Amino acid sequence: MIFLSLLLICFALWVTIDLSYGRKLHLKRIKPRSFPLRQSNFKLYTYGTALYDDLFTDIKEAQHHIHVLFFIVKNDKVSHEFLQLLIDKAKQGVQVRLLLDRIGSHQLPKGVIRSLQKHGVSFSFCHKFKFPFLFFSANQRNHRKITIIDGKSGYIGGFNIGEEYLGHNPELGLWRDYHLRLTGEGVQDLQTQFLHDWHDDTNEDLLEEAIFFPKQPSGPILHRFIPTDGAYLQETFVALIESAKEELYIGTPYFIPGKIVMDALLQAKKRGVRITILVPKKADHPLVREAKLPYCRKLMKAGCNIYEFQQGFFHAKIIMVDDHTCDIGTANVDMRSLYINHEINCLLYNQDFIKEIKVQISKDIGGSTLLTWKDVSSLSFIDRGKEWVGTLLAFFL
């Protein structure tokens, strides 16, 4: 018993030191980044069927290159269809590069990866585990979802590749998410980010290759991409919250905002901002639903409205500020996105497109239930235990 206790203490100390010093070293290496203001054309997707139809069609029509980065590609029917499309294009002589997160796409068999490489698809996993900070490096995940085709069209958002994103998971049901397709100036920035990540993981430097950056016309929608690498996302979220004057809407599948973002929300409420937060009722990971409850109680006491999506699983990542700014991307309002994951978000500044997005937000709210105080406070002994554990492990959820 004593030996086991000492072993647990040593493990806890190792994890603490590994995380602390691993993160400090990481922060010394990185700086805040953002791309210039651009003007592009955008299309919004909220269901996987429509997204996959257009994405797969664009892939089939590619002439020169296909660059794909996903957090998750599953080992299922639609994933195999997607991967076969990449193989088919590689056989046709199109350059295909596929970058997947090692943890998120762990279900992908080695045989499938070998088949991709055999048929000409350049493949790499993100974020190899690195000594001496093994635990920190294992927790760093590339959560970005980026696709660029011929340098002329791009995709970014919350969807990954798998049957569950089509609503085929019987436990989660309908999958509600937000994803963007763009053409125009902004595609070059998605290309730059992909090639930056590709270089990090393969040492192949293609950032100066002009063929990947064909000149594109401007579009009607003003926007800016903001990539984050386990830091500086908090500043973006706080700036958005502080800019709100009348109304603030946040949609996120995992709501564990931490003290600084939470304080910004409470200050916004004191200024008279109407705050609405939408989260899923169902959870696709253990403890995330319970870990949000302490934040929900504080916000509800302050007068904020918090809704739970009832019609399936809500996975969209969106912040809407009044009628002037909308943030859609890959980052959740949780500590993993704020402090560990590598993310990319798109700030949109076009009122007409924002009106289109608000129609979808209204549908989401219409399919949700407003939480009551009883919902977040009258908990069973087991649920209180889950909340305690979830709060303790919030950094890793």
mmCIF file of C-alpha atoms in Angstrom:
data_model
loop_
_atom_site.group_PDB
_atom_site.id
_atom_site.type_symbol
_atom_site.label_atom_id
_atom_site.label_comp_id
_atom_site.label_asym_id
_atom_site.label_seq_id
_atom_site.Cartn_x
_atom_site.Cartn_y
_atom_site.Cartn_z
ATOM 1 C CA MET A 1 0.000 0.000 0.000
ATOM 2 C CA ILE A 2 2.825 2.388 0.893
ATOM 3 C CA PHE A 3 4.634 1.505 -2.343
ATOM 4 C CA LEU A 4 1.480 2.180 -4.381
ATOM 5 C CA SER A 5 0.974 5.541 -2.658
ATOM 6 C CA LEU A 6 4.580 6.541 -3.359
ATOM 7 C CA LEU A 7 4.169 5.451 -6.957
ATOM 8 C CA LEU A 8 1.058 7.615 -7.353
ATOM 9 C CA ILE A 9 2.791 10.597 -5.751
ATOM 10 C CA CYS A 10 5.802 10.210 -8.060
ATOM 11 C CA PHE A 11 3.513 9.943 -11.077
ATOM 12 C CA ALA A 12 1.596 13.075 -10.056
ATOM 13 C CA LEU A 13 4.868 14.991 -9.563
ATOM 14 C CA TRP A 14 6.181 13.844 -12.942
ATOM 15 C CA VAL A 15 2.983 14.905 -14.716
ATOM 16 C CA THR A 16 3.014 18.294 -12.979
ATOM 17 C CA ILE A 17 6.672 18.979 -13.819
ATOM 18 C CA ASP A 18 6.290 17.650 -17.359
ATOM 19 C CA LEU A 19 3.266 19.858 -18.074
ATOM 20 C CA SER A 20 4.634 22.952 -16.380
ATOM 21 C CA TYR A 21 8.064 23.000 -17.974
ATOM 22 C CA GLY A 22 6.847 21.609 -21.289
ATOM 23 C CA ARG A 23 4.360 24.462 -21.606
ATOM 24 C CA LYS A 24 6.915 27.079 -20.518
ATOM 25 C CA LEU A 25 9.343 25.913 -23.196
ATOM 26 C CA HIS A 26 6.544 25.877 -25.777
ATOM 27 C CA LEU A 27 5.486 29.442 -24.933
ATOM 28 C CA LYS A 28 9.057 30.673 -25.402
ATOM 29 C CA ARG A 29 9.027 29.303 -28.946
ATOM 30 C CA ILE A 30 5.783 30.810 -30.206
ATOM 31 C CA LYS A 31 4.362 34.271 -30.807
ATOM 32 C CA PRO A 32 0.810 35.512 -31.431
ATOM 33 C CA ARG A 33 -0.134 35.267 -35.102
ATOM 34 C CA SER A 34 -2.941 36.482 -37.324
ATOM 35 C CA PHE A 35 -3.393 36.848 -41.048
ATOM 36 C CA PRO A 36 -4.301 40.110 -42.807
ATOM 37 C CA LEU A 37 -7.852 41.212 -43.465
ATOM 38 C CA ARG A 38 -9.068 39.495 -46.637
ATOM 39 C CA GLN A 39 -12.177 39.483 -48.793
ATOM 40 C CA SER A 40 -13.619 36.160 -49.930
ATOM 41 C CA ASN A 41 -16.819 34.314 -50.815
ATOM 42 C CA PHE A 42 -18.210 32.028 -48.114
ATOM 43 C CA LYS A 43 -20.760 29.248 -47.862
ATOM 44 C CA LEU A 44 -22.001 27.951 -44.493
ATOM 45 C CA TYR A 45 -22.706 24.277 -43.770
ATOM 46 C CA THR A 46 -24.537 23.037 -40.691
ATOM 47 C CA TYR A 47 -25.075 19.375 -41.652
ATOM 48 C CA GLY A 48 -22.489 16.837 -42.734
ATOM 49 C CA THR A 49 -24.328 15.538 -45.807
ATOM 50 C CA ALA A 50 -24.243 18.895 -47.609
ATOM 51 C CA LEU A 51 -20.631 19.516 -46.580
ATOM 52 C CA TYR A 52 -19.387 16.111 -47.730
ATOM 53 C CA ASP A 53 -21.247 16.443 -51.047
ATOM 54 C CA ASP A 54 -19.413 19.669 -51.887
ATOM 55 C CA LEU A 55 -16.078 18.654 -50.369
ATOM 56 C CA PHE A 56 -15.977 15.321 -52.191
ATOM 57 C CA THR A 57 -16.996 17.009 -55.457
ATOM 58 C CA ASP A 58 -14.207 19.592 -55.092
ATOM 59 C CA ILE A 59 -11.711 16.794 -54.433
ATOM 60 C CA LYS A 60 -12.851 14.901 -57.539
ATOM 61 C CA GLU A 61 -12.372 18.037 -59.647
ATOM 62 C CA ALA A 62 -8.891 18.889 -58.313
ATOM 63 C CA GLN A 63 -6.270 19.429 -61.028
ATOM 64 C CA HIS A 64 -3.000 20.161 -59.225
ATOM 65 C CA HIS A 65 -3.051 19.585 -55.464
ATOM 66 C CA ILE A 66 -5.196 18.604 -52.493
ATOM 67 C CA HIS A 67 -4.055 19.565 -48.998
ATOM 68 C CA VAL A 68 -6.055 18.132 -46.094
ATOM 69 C CA LEU A 69 -5.684 18.502 -42.346
ATOM 70 C CA PHE A 70 -8.215 16.897 -40.009
ATOM 71 C CA PHE A 71 -8.228 16.173 -36.318
ATOM 72 C CA ILE A 72 -10.210 12.966 -36.849
ATOM 73 C CA VAL A 73 -10.624 10.597 -39.757
ATOM 74 C CA LYS A 74 -12.501 7.500 -38.601
ATOM 75 C CA ASN A 75 -12.171 3.895 -39.722
ATOM 76 C CA ASP A 76 -15.651 3.599 -41.221
ATOM 77 C CA LYS A 77 -17.545 3.654 -44.525
ATOM 78 C CA VAL A 78 -17.532 7.373 -45.308
ATOM 79 C CA SER A 79 -13.917 7.715 -44.110
ATOM 80 C CA HIS A 80 -12.843 4.954 -46.501
ATOM 81 C CA GLU A 81 -14.770 6.675 -49.295
ATOM 82 C CA PHE A 82 -12.925 9.912 -48.500
ATOM 83 C CA LEU A 83 -9.529 8.221 -48.409
ATOM 84 C CA GLN A 84 -10.226 6.362 -51.648
ATOM 85 C CA LEU A 85 -10.954 9.697 -53.332
ATOM 86 C CA LEU A 86 -7.517 10.895 -52.248
ATOM 87 C CA ILE A 87 -5.914 7.722 -53.618
ATOM 88 C CA ASP A 88 -7.764 8.083 -56.915
ATOM 89 C CA LYS A 89 -6.557 11.674 -57.322
ATOM 90 C CA ALA A 90 -2.983 10.722 -56.452
ATOM 91 C CA LYS A 91 -3.101 8.027 -59.131
ATOM 92 C CA GLN A 92 -4.145 10.744 -61.609
ATOM 93 C CA GLY A 93 -0.987 12.703 -60.797
ATOM 94 C CA VAL A 94 -2.545 15.251 -58.441
ATOM 95 C CA GLN A 95 -0.350 16.101 -55.450
ATOM 96 C CA VAL A 96 -2.137 14.920 -52.307
ATOM 97 C CA ARG A 97 -0.954 15.709 -48.790
ATOM 98 C CA LEU A 98 -2.857 14.373 -45.790
ATOM 99 C CA LEU A 99 -2.053 15.518 -42.257
ATOM 100 C CA LEU A 100 -3.922 13.961 -39.324
ATOM 101 C CA ASP A 101 -3.711 14.349 -35.580
ATOM 102 C CA ARG A 102 -2.069 11.273 -34.082
ATOM 103 C CA ILE A 103 -4.469 10.965 -31.139
ATOM 104 C CA GLY A 104 -7.637 12.097 -32.868
ATOM 105 C CA SER A 105 -7.148 9.698 -35.797
ATOM 106 C CA HIS A 106 -5.786 6.783 -33.792
ATOM 107 C CA GLN A 107 -8.471 4.446 -35.194
ATOM 108 C CA LEU A 108 -6.965 4.604 -38.681
ATOM 109 C CA PRO A 109 -5.259 1.226 -39.289
ATOM 110 C CA LYS A 110 -1.614 1.079 -40.287
ATOM 111 C CA GLY A 111 -2.631 -0.910 -43.361
ATOM 112 C CA VAL A 112 -4.798 1.971 -44.579
ATOM 113 C CA ILE A 113 -1.925 4.408 -44.087
ATOM 114 C CA ARG A 114 0.452 2.125 -46.014
ATOM 115 C CA SER A 115 -2.092 1.897 -48.843
ATOM 116 C CA LEU A 116 -2.337 5.703 -49.005
ATOM 117 C CA GLN A 117 1.431 6.032 -49.216
ATOM 118 C CA LYS A 118 1.774 3.173 -51.701
ATOM 119 C CA HIS A 119 -0.585 4.925 -54.094
ATOM 120 C CA GLY A 120 1.144 8.300 -53.900
ATOM 121 C CA VAL A 121 -0.585 10.138 -51.044
ATOM 122 C CA SER A 122 1.934 12.018 -48.902
ATOM 123 C CA PHE A 123 0.898 11.273 -45.312
ATOM 124 C CA SER A 124 1.984 12.419 -41.871
ATOM 125 C CA PHE A 125 0.691 12.492 -38.340
ATOM 126 C CA CYS A 126 0.898 15.745 -36.372
ATOM 127 C CA HIS A 127 2.806 16.253 -33.165
ATOM 128 C CA LYS A 128 5.110 13.349 -32.555
ATOM 129 C CA PHE A 129 5.698 12.649 -28.863
ATOM 130 C CA LYS A 130 8.864 14.450 -27.810
ATOM 131 C CA PHE A 131 11.329 13.742 -25.006
ATOM 132 C CA PRO A 132 11.729 14.964 -22.274
ATOM 133 C CA PHE A 133 8.193 16.405 -21.944
ATOM 134 C CA LEU A 134 6.318 13.325 -23.101
ATOM 135 C CA PHE A 135 3.042 14.052 -21.299
ATOM 136 C CA PHE A 136 2.844 17.639 -22.528
ATOM 137 C CA SER A 137 3.694 16.692 -26.111
ATOM 138 C CA ALA A 138 1.171 13.832 -26.027
ATOM 139 C CA ASN A 139 -1.547 16.272 -24.980
ATOM 140 C CA GLN A 140 -0.726 18.825 -27.665
ATOM 141 C CA ARG A 141 -3.154 18.157 -30.484
ATOM 142 C CA ASN A 142 -3.586 19.734 -33.884
ATOM 143 C CA HIS A 143 -7.329 20.387 -33.727
ATOM 144 C CA ARG A 144 -7.395 22.400 -36.964
ATOM 145 C CA LYS A 145 -9.612 21.205 -39.825
ATOM 146 C CA ILE A 146 -8.366 22.681 -43.098
ATOM 147 C CA THR A 147 -8.749 21.649 -46.733
ATOM 148 C CA ILE A 148 -7.271 23.521 -49.718
ATOM 149 C CA ILE A 149 -7.860 22.445 -53.307
ATOM 150 C CA ASP A 150 -5.677 23.842 -56.111
ATOM 151 C CA GLY A 151 -5.115 26.982 -54.018
ATOM 152 C CA LYS A 152 -8.541 28.158 -55.190
ATOM 153 C CA SER A 153 -11.033 26.814 -52.642
ATOM 154 C CA GLY A 154 -10.768 26.062 -48.963
ATOM 155 C CA TYR A 155 -12.702 24.610 -46.050
ATOM 156 C CA ILE A 156 -12.534 25.283 -42.310
ATOM 157 C CA GLY A 157 -14.798 24.497 -39.368
ATOM 158 C CA GLY A 158 -15.920 21.925 -36.840
ATOM 159 C CA PHE A 159 -16.598 18.812 -38.928
ATOM 160 C CA ASN A 160 -14.212 15.877 -39.139
ATOM 161 C CA ILE A 161 -14.571 12.803 -41.364
ATOM 162 C CA GLY A 162 -16.709 9.928 -40.105
ATOM 163 C CA GLU A 163 -20.185 8.409 -40.036
ATOM 164 C CA GLU A 164 -21.121 10.151 -36.771
ATOM 165 C CA TYR A 165 -20.759 13.545 -38.491
ATOM 166 C CA LEU A 166 -23.539 12.439 -40.829
ATOM 167 C CA GLY A 167 -25.768 11.715 -37.832
ATOM 168 C CA HIS A 168 -25.261 7.946 -38.012
ATOM 169 C CA ASN A 169 -24.191 7.450 -34.389
ATOM 170 C CA PRO A 170 -27.335 6.121 -32.648
ATOM 171 C CA GLU A 171 -26.251 7.466 -29.248
ATOM 172 C CA LEU A 172 -25.551 11.020 -30.438
ATOM 173 C CA GLY A 173 -28.119 11.224 -33.244
ATOM 174 C CA LEU A 174 -28.215 14.280 -35.503
ATOM 175 C CA TRP A 175 -24.864 16.091 -35.662
ATOM 176 C CA ARG A 176 -25.140 19.884 -35.735
ATOM 177 C CA ASP A 177 -21.949 21.734 -36.629
ATOM 178 C CA TYR A 178 -20.699 24.821 -38.481
ATOM 179 C CA HIS A 179 -18.245 24.629 -41.380
ATOM 180 C CA LEU A 180 -17.214 27.140 -44.050
ATOM 181 C CA ARG A 181 -16.243 26.841 -47.696
ATOM 182 C CA LEU A 182 -14.433 29.827 -49.187
ATOM 183 C CA THR A 183 -13.075 31.045 -52.483
ATOM 184 C CA GLY A 184 -11.102 34.236 -52.966
ATOM 185 C CA GLU A 185 -8.235 35.967 -51.197
ATOM 186 C CA GLY A 186 -8.487 34.073 -47.920
ATOM 187 C CA VAL A 187 -7.594 30.714 -49.437
ATOM 188 C CA GLN A 188 -3.924 31.726 -49.456
ATOM 189 C CA ASP A 189 -3.964 32.040 -45.672
ATOM 190 C CA LEU A 190 -5.402 28.553 -45.180
ATOM 191 C CA GLN A 191 -2.715 27.327 -47.571
ATOM 192 C CA THR A 192 -0.003 29.094 -45.569
ATOM 193 C CA GLN A 193 -1.271 27.557 -42.333
ATOM 194 C CA PHE A 194 -1.445 24.067 -43.802
ATOM 195 C CA LEU A 195 2.062 24.292 -45.255
ATOM 196 C CA HIS A 196 3.329 25.667 -41.941
ATOM 197 C CA ASP A 197 1.899 22.636 -40.132
ATOM 198 C CA TRP A 198 3.150 20.303 -42.866
ATOM 199 C CA HIS A 199 6.684 21.672 -42.496
ATOM 200 C CA ASP A 200 6.556 21.280 -38.722
ATOM 201 C CA ASP A 201 5.773 17.587 -39.023
ATOM 202 C CA THR A 202 7.648 16.554 -42.191
ATOM 203 C CA ASN A 203 10.456 19.146 -42.594
ATOM 204 C CA GLU A 204 9.288 19.633 -46.198
ATOM 205 C CA ASP A 205 9.261 23.384 -46.811
ATOM 206 C CA LEU A 206 6.793 24.387 -49.535
ATOM 207 C CA LEU A 207 5.889 27.838 -48.253
ATOM 208 C CA GLU A 208 7.793 29.616 -51.020
ATOM 209 C CA GLU A 209 6.349 27.506 -53.847
ATOM 210 C CA ALA A 210 4.306 29.971 -55.942
ATOM 211 C CA ILE A 211 2.281 27.166 -57.561
ATOM 212 C CA PHE A 212 0.410 26.722 -54.271
ATOM 213 C CA PHE A 213 -0.593 30.396 -54.160
ATOM 214 C CA PRO A 214 -2.407 31.301 -57.396
ATOM 215 C CA LYS A 215 -3.712 34.862 -57.328
ATOM 216 C CA GLN A 216 -7.391 34.910 -56.395
ATOM 217 C CA PRO A 217 -10.037 37.640 -56.810
ATOM 218 C CA SER A 218 -11.462 39.388 -53.786
ATOM 219 C CA GLY A 219 -14.947 38.524 -52.577
ATOM 220 C CA PRO A 220 -17.676 40.428 -50.749
ATOM 221 C CA ILE A 221 -17.040 39.159 -47.203
ATOM 222 C CA LEU A 222 -14.364 40.806 -45.067
ATOM 223 C CA HIS A 223 -12.645 38.352 -42.741
ATOM 224 C CA ARG A 224 -9.449 37.387 -40.958
ATOM 225 C CA PHE A 225 -8.008 33.995 -39.980
ATOM 226 C CA ILE A 226 -6.437 33.661 -36.544
ATOM 227 C CA PRO A 227 -4.356 30.520 -35.867
ATOM 228 C CA THR A 228 -3.380 29.671 -32.299
ATOM 229 C CA ASP A 229 -0.899 27.114 -31.013
ATOM 230 C CA GLY A 230 -1.956 26.409 -27.447
ATOM 231 C CA ALA A 231 -1.739 30.095 -26.513
ATOM 232 C CA TYR A 232 -3.199 33.541 -27.327
ATOM 233 C CA LEU A 233 -6.705 32.253 -28.141
ATOM 234 C CA GLN A 234 -7.827 33.601 -24.789
ATOM 235 C CA GLU A 235 -6.936 37.138 -25.890
ATOM 236 C CA THR A 236 -9.083 36.740 -29.013
ATOM 237 C CA PHE A 237 -12.085 35.508 -27.044
ATOM 238 C CA VAL A 238 -11.756 38.234 -24.408
ATOM 239 C CA ALA A 239 -11.484 40.935 -27.095
ATOM 240 C CA LEU A 240 -14.661 39.659 -28.724
ATOM 241 C CA ILE A 241 -16.515 39.621 -25.413
ATOM 242 C CA GLU A 242 -15.293 43.102 -24.487
ATOM 243 C CA SER A 243 -16.431 44.470 -27.862
ATOM 244 C CA ALA A 244 -20.043 43.429 -27.243
ATOM 245 C CA LYS A 245 -22.406 46.307 -26.528
ATOM 246 C CA GLU A 246 -25.860 44.748 -26.791
ATOM 247 C CA GLU A 247 -25.807 41.015 -27.481
ATOM 248 C CA LEU A 248 -23.347 38.143 -27.227
ATOM 249 C CA TYR A 249 -23.998 34.588 -28.377
ATOM 250 C CA ILE A 250 -21.678 31.636 -27.756
ATOM 251 C CA GLY A 251 -22.193 28.152 -29.148
ATOM 252 C CA THR A 252 -19.749 25.469 -28.080
ATOM 253 C CA PRO A 253 -19.856 21.722 -27.375
ATOM 254 C CA TYR A 254 -17.492 22.056 -24.407
ATOM 255 C CA PHE A 255 -17.935 25.062 -22.129
ATOM 256 C CA ILE A 256 -15.079 25.231 -19.608
ATOM 257 C CA PRO A 257 -13.909 28.835 -20.112
ATOM 258 C CA GLY A 258 -11.540 29.317 -17.170
ATOM 259 C CA LYS A 259 -11.314 32.361 -14.914
ATOM 260 C CA ILE A 260 -10.194 35.071 -17.363
ATOM 261 C CA VAL A 261 -12.831 34.388 -20.035
ATOM 262 C CA MET A 262 -15.417 33.865 -17.301
ATOM 263 C CA ASP A 263 -14.596 37.235 -15.724
ATOM 264 C CA ALA A 264 -14.940 38.901 -19.147
ATOM 265 C CA LEU A 265 -18.398 37.357 -19.539
ATOM 266 C CA LEU A 266 -19.521 38.545 -16.108
ATOM 267 C CA GLN A 267 -18.224 42.043 -16.818
ATOM 268 C CA ALA A 268 -20.098 42.093 -20.119
ATOM 269 C CA LYS A 269 -23.286 41.147 -18.306
ATOM 270 C CA LYS A 270 -22.723 43.989 -15.826
ATOM 271 C CA ARG A 271 -22.492 46.358 -18.818
ATOM 272 C CA GLY A 272 -25.980 45.264 -19.827
ATOM 273 C CA VAL A 273 -25.019 42.844 -22.626
ATOM 274 C CA ARG A 274 -27.571 40.089 -23.289
ATOM 275 C CA ILE A 275 -25.634 36.844 -23.136
ATOM 276 C CA THR A 276 -26.878 33.576 -24.601
ATOM 277 C CA ILE A 277 -24.858 30.369 -24.453
ATOM 278 C CA LEU A 278 -25.762 27.156 -26.257
ATOM 279 C CA VAL A 279 -24.261 23.800 -25.289
ATOM 280 C CA PRO A 280 -25.272 20.209 -26.079
ATOM 281 C CA LYS A 281 -27.450 18.174 -23.745
ATOM 282 C CA LYS A 282 -25.698 14.995 -24.874
ATOM 283 C CA ALA A 283 -21.979 14.546 -24.269
ATOM 284 C CA ASP A 284 -19.531 12.722 -26.530
ATOM 285 C CA HIS A 285 -16.787 12.707 -23.881
ATOM 286 C CA PRO A 286 -16.989 11.824 -20.182
ATOM 287 C CA LEU A 287 -17.192 14.596 -17.557
ATOM 288 C CA VAL A 288 -17.383 17.575 -19.961
ATOM 289 C CA ARG A 289 -21.085 18.102 -19.211
ATOM 290 C CA GLU A 290 -20.454 18.106 -15.459
ATOM 291 C CA ALA A 291 -17.333 20.290 -15.699
ATOM 292 C CA LYS A 292 -19.378 23.167 -17.158
ATOM 293 C CA LEU A 293 -21.873 23.286 -14.261
ATOM 294 C CA PRO A 294 -19.909 25.619 -11.917
ATOM 295 C CA TYR A 295 -19.628 28.160 -14.750
ATOM 296 C CA CYS A 296 -23.298 27.763 -15.634
ATOM 297 C CA ARG A 297 -24.366 28.513 -12.065
ATOM 298 C CA LYS A 298 -22.326 31.717 -11.894
ATOM 299 C CA LEU A 299 -23.569 32.937 -15.268
ATOM 300 C CA MET A 300 -27.185 32.084 -14.534
ATOM 301 C CA LYS A 301 -26.982 33.950 -11.225
ATOM 302 C CA ALA A 302 -25.755 36.960 -13.206
ATOM 303 C CA GLY A 303 -28.758 36.711 -15.553
ATOM 304 C CA CYS A 304 -27.309 34.916 -18.586
ATOM 305 C CA ASN A 305 -29.401 32.456 -20.590
ATOM 306 C CA ILE A 306 -27.934 28.998 -21.131
ATOM 307 C CA TYR A 307 -29.607 26.553 -23.492
ATOM 308 C CA GLU A 308 -29.073 22.836 -24.069
ATOM 309 C CA PHE A 309 -29.465 21.502 -27.599
ATOM 310 C CA GLN A 310 -32.027 18.674 -27.620
ATOM 311 C CA GLN A 311 -32.123 17.470 -31.233
ATOM 312 C CA GLY A 312 -28.876 15.491 -31.293
ATOM 313 C CA PHE A 313 -25.301 16.581 -30.642
ATOM 314 C CA PHE A 314 -24.262 20.214 -30.947
ATOM 315 C CA HIS A 315 -20.596 20.558 -32.012
ATOM 316 C CA ALA A 316 -20.506 24.078 -33.541
ATOM 317 C CA LYS A 317 -17.893 26.594 -32.385
ATOM 318 C CA ILE A 318 -19.287 30.097 -32.822
ATOM 319 C CA ILE A 319 -19.244 33.489 -31.144
ATOM 320 C CA MET A 320 -21.563 36.225 -32.418
ATOM 321 C CA VAL A 321 -21.032 39.813 -31.252
ATOM 322 C CA ASP A 322 -23.993 42.150 -31.844
ATOM 323 C CA ASP A 323 -24.498 42.247 -35.625
ATOM 324 C CA HIS A 324 -20.937 43.138 -36.600
ATOM 325 C CA THR A 325 -18.611 40.201 -35.864
ATOM 326 C CA CYS A 326 -18.918 36.427 -36.027
ATOM 327 C CA ASP A 327 -16.235 33.921 -35.091
ATOM 328 C CA ILE A 328 -16.475 30.440 -36.603
ATOM 329 C CA GLY A 329 -13.632 27.971 -36.432
ATOM 330 C CA THR A 330 -12.194 24.926 -34.723
ATOM 331 C CA ALA A 331 -11.722 26.234 -31.165
ATOM 332 C CA ASN A 332 -14.046 25.366 -28.314
ATOM 333 C CA VAL A 333 -14.575 27.629 -25.322
ATOM 334 C CA ASP A 334 -12.680 25.256 -23.074
ATOM 335 C CA MET A 335 -9.266 25.066 -21.480
ATOM 336 C CA ARG A 336 -7.927 22.474 -23.904
ATOM 337 C CA SER A 337 -8.523 24.820 -26.850
ATOM 338 C CA LEU A 338 -7.336 27.843 -24.863
ATOM 339 C CA TYR A 339 -4.105 26.369 -23.523
ATOM 340 C CA ILE A 340 -3.135 23.157 -25.377
ATOM 341 C CA ASN A 341 -4.660 22.564 -28.797
ATOM 342 C CA HIS A 342 -3.569 24.101 -32.086
ATOM 343 C CA GLU A 343 -6.638 25.815 -33.573
ATOM 344 C CA ILE A 344 -7.698 28.190 -36.321
ATOM 345 C CA ASN A 345 -10.687 30.546 -36.272
ATOM 346 C CA CYS A 346 -12.226 32.865 -38.831
ATOM 347 C CA LEU A 347 -13.512 36.305 -37.840
ATOM 348 C CA LEU A 348 -16.245 37.449 -40.241
ATOM 349 C CA TYR A 349 -17.319 41.086 -40.581
ATOM 350 C CA ASN A 350 -20.072 41.055 -43.226
ATOM 351 C CA GLN A 351 -23.576 41.950 -41.994
ATOM 352 C CA ASP A 352 -25.411 40.105 -44.782
ATOM 353 C CA PHE A 353 -23.536 36.873 -44.077
ATOM 354 C CA ILE A 354 -23.996 37.384 -40.350
ATOM 355 C CA LYS A 355 -27.767 37.630 -40.922
ATOM 356 C CA GLU A 356 -27.591 34.279 -42.713
ATOM 357 C CA ILE A 357 -25.723 32.769 -39.771
ATOM 358 C CA LYS A 358 -28.230 34.209 -37.295
ATOM 359 C CA VAL A 359 -31.015 32.306 -39.066
ATOM 360 C CA GLN A 360 -29.156 29.097 -38.214
ATOM 361 C CA ILE A 361 -28.597 30.257 -34.639
ATOM 362 C CA SER A 362 -32.352 30.799 -34.287
ATOM 363 C CA LYS A 363 -32.931 27.234 -35.485
ATOM 364 C CA ASP A 364 -30.432 25.971 -32.922
ATOM 365 C CA ILE A 365 -32.114 27.866 -30.091
ATOM 366 C CA GLY A 366 -35.491 26.641 -31.316
ATOM 367 C CA GLY A 367 -34.289 23.065 -30.916
ATOM 368 C CA SER A 368 -32.986 23.694 -27.402
ATOM 369 C CA THR A 369 -34.274 24.007 -23.844
ATOM 370 C CA LEU A 370 -33.457 26.871 -21.480
ATOM 371 C CA LEU A 371 -31.658 25.570 -18.400
ATOM 372 C CA THR A 372 -33.239 26.248 -15.017
ATOM 373 C CA TRP A 373 -31.523 26.666 -11.689
ATOM 374 C CA LYS A 374 -32.773 23.238 -10.682
ATOM 375 C CA ASP A 375 -31.068 21.698 -13.734
ATOM 376 C CA VAL A 376 -27.639 22.909 -12.634
ATOM 377 C CA SER A 377 -27.934 22.681 -8.849
ATOM 378 C CA SER A 378 -30.175 19.748 -7.880
ATOM 379 C CA LEU A 379 -27.609 17.034 -8.537
ATOM 380 C CA SER A 380 -27.378 13.477 -7.331
ATOM 381 C CA PHE A 381 -24.432 12.355 -5.230
ATOM 382 C CA ILE A 382 -22.921 10.659 -8.283
ATOM 383 C CA ASP A 383 -23.335 13.766 -10.463
ATOM 384 C CA ARG A 384 -21.715 15.936 -7.791
ATOM 385 C CA GLY A 385 -18.818 13.508 -7.756
ATOM 386 C CA LYS A 386 -18.547 13.753 -11.537
ATOM 387 C CA GLU A 387 -18.584 17.548 -11.292
ATOM 388 C CA TRP A 388 -15.755 17.480 -8.761
ATOM 389 C CA VAL A 389 -13.653 15.148 -10.913
ATOM 390 C CA GLY A 390 -14.513 17.106 -14.064
ATOM 391 C CA THR A 391 -13.433 20.356 -12.399
ATOM 392 C CA LEU A 392 -10.194 18.738 -11.246
ATOM 393 C CA LEU A 393 -9.390 17.422 -14.732
ATOM 394 C CA ALA A 394 -10.847 20.347 -16.695
ATOM 395 C CA PHE A 395 -7.495 21.206 -18.263
ATOM 396 C CA PHE A 396 -7.425 17.865 -20.107
ATOM 397 C CA LEU A 397 -11.077 17.342 -21.076
#
